[in-house]
PDB file of C-alpha atoms in Angstrom:
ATOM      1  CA  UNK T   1       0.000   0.000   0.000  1.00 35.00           C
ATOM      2  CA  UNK T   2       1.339   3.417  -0.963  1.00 40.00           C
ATOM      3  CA  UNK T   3       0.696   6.211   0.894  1.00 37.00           C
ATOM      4  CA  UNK T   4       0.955   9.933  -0.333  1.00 41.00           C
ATOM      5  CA  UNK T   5       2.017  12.297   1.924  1.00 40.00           C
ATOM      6  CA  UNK T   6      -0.183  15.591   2.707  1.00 39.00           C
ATOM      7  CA  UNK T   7       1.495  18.655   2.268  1.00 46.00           C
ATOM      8  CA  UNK T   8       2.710  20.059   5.940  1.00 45.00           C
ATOM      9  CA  UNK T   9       2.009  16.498   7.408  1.00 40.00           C
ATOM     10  CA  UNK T  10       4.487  13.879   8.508  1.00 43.00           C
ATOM     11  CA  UNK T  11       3.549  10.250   7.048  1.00 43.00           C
ATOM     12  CA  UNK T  12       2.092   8.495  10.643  1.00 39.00           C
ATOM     13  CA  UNK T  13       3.228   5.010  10.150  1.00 38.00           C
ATOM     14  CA  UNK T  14       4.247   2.546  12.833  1.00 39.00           C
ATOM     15  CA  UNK T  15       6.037  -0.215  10.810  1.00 43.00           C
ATOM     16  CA  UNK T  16       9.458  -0.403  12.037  1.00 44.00           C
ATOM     17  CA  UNK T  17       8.894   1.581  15.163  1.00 51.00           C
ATOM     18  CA  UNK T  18      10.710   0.045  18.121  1.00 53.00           C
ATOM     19  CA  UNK T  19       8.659  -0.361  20.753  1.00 60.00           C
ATOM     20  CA  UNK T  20      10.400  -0.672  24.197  1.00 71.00           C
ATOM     21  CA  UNK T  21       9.171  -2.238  27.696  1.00 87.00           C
ATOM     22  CA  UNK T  22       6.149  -0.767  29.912  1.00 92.00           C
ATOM     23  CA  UNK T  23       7.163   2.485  31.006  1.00 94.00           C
ATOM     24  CA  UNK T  24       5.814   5.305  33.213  1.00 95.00           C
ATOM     25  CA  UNK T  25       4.589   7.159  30.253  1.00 96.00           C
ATOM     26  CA  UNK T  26       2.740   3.740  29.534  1.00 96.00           C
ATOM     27  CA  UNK T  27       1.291   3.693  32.251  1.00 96.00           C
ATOM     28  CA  UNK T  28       0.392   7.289  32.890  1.00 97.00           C
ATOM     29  CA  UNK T  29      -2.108   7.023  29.370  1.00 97.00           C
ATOM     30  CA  UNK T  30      -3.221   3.165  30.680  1.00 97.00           C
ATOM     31  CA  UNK T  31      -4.474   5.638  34.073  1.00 97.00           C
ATOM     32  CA  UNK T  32      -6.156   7.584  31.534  1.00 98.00           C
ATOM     33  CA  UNK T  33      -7.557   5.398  30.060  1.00 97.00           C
ATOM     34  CA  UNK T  34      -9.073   3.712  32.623  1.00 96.00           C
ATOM     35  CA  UNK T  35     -10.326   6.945  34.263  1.00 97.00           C
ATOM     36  CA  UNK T  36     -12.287   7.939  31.152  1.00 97.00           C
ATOM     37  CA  UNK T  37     -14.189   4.873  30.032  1.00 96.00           C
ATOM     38  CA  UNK T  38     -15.268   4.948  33.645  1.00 96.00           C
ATOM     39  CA  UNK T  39     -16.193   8.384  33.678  1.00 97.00           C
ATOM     40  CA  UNK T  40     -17.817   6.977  30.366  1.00 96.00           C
ATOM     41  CA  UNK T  41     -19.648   4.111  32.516  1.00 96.00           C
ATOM     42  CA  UNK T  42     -17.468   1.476  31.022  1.00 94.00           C
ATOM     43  CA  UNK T  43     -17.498   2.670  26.981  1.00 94.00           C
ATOM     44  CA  UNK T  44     -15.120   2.582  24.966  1.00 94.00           C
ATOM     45  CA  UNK T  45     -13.086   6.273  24.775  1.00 95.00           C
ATOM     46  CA  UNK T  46     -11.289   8.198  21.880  1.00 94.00           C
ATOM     47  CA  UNK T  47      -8.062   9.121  21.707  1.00 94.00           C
ATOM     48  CA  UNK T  48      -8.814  12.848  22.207  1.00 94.00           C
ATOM     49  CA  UNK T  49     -10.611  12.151  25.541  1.00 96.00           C
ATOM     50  CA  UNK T  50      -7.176   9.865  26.712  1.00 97.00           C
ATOM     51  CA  UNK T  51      -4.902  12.574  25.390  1.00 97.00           C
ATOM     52  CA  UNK T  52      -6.464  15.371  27.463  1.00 97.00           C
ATOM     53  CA  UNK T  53      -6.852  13.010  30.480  1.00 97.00           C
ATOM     54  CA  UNK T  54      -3.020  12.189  30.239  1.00 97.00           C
ATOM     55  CA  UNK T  55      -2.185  15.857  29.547  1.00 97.00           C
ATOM     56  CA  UNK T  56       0.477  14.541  26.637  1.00 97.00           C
ATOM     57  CA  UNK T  57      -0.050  15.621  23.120  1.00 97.00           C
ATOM     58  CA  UNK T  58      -2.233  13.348  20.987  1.00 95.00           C
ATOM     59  CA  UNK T  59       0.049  12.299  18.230  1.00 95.00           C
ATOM     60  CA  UNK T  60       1.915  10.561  21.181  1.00 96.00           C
ATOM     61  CA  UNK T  61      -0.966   9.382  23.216  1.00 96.00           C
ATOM     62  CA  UNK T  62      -1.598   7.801  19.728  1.00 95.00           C
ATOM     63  CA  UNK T  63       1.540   5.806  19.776  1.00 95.00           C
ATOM     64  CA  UNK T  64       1.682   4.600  23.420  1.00 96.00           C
ATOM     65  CA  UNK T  65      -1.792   3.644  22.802  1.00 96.00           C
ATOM     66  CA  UNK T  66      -0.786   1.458  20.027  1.00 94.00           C
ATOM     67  CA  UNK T  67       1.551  -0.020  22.337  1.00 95.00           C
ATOM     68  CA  UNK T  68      -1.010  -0.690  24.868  1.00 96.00           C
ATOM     69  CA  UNK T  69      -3.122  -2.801  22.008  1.00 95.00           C
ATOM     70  CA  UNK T  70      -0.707  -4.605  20.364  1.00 94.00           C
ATOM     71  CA  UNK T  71       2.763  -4.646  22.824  1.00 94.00           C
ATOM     72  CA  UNK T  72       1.433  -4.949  25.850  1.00 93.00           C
ATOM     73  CA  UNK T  73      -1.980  -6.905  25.389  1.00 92.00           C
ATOM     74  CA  UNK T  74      -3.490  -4.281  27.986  1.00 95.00           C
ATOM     75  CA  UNK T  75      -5.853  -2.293  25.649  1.00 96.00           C
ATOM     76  CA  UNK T  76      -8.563  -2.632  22.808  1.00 95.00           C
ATOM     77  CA  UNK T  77      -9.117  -0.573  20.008  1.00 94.00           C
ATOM     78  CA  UNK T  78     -12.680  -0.405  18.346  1.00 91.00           C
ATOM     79  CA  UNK T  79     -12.118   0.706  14.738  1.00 78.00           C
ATOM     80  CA  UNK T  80     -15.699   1.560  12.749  1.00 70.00           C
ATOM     81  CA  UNK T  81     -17.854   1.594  15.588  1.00 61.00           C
ATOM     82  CA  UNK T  82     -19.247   4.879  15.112  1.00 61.00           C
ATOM     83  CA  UNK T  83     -21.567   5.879  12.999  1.00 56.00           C
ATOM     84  CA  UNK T  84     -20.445   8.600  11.009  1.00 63.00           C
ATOM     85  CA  UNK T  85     -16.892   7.135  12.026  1.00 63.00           C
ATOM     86  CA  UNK T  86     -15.477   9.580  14.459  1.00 74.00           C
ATOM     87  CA  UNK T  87     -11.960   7.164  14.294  1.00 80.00           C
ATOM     88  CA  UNK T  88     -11.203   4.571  16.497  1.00 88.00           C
ATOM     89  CA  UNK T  89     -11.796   4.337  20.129  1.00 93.00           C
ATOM     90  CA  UNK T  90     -10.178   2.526  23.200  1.00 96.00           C
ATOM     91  CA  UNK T  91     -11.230   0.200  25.635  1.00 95.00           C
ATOM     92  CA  UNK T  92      -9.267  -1.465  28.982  1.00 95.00           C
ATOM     93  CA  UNK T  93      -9.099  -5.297  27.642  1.00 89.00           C
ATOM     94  CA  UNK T  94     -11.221  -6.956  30.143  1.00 81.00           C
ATOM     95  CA  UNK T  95      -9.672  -9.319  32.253  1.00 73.00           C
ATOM     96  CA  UNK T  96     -10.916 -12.861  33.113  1.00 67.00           C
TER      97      UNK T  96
END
């Protein structure tokens, strides 16, 4: 798949990217996360609402939440599930 890149806007891509063990930062948007799909009576979140809670910007909420999903098993993402799609939101992956 070929991508084009929009003028004035870095290519977001995160083949390649290195991701490295839990960290506080991790932890500090996997907080946030929880604290707004409670304050959401257990729905799912989007990244805007995680972003503010974790006071970091939201291109790097973005990333550590992609860690969260697919690193660190601690995190869902629910793409399409809005209707227009307002883009993906995030759940804490329920335990058993």
């Amino acid at each position: 798949m070929v991508r084009k890149k929009m003028e004035g806007h870095a290519e977001r891509s995160f083949a390649g990217r290195a991701s490295g063990p839990y960290s506080e930062v991790h932890e500090r948007v996997f907080q946030a996360l929880s604290r707004t799909q409670e304050e959401h009576r257990g729905e799912a979140v989007h990244l805007e609402e995680v972003a503010r809670a974790s006071d970091l910007p939201p291109d790097e909420t973005s990333e550590l939440l992609h860690d969260l999903v697919t690193v660190h098993g601690l995190a869902t993402e629910l793409a399409g599930s809005d209707s227009p799609d307002m883009g993906p939101r995030f759940e804490v992956k329920p335990r058993i």
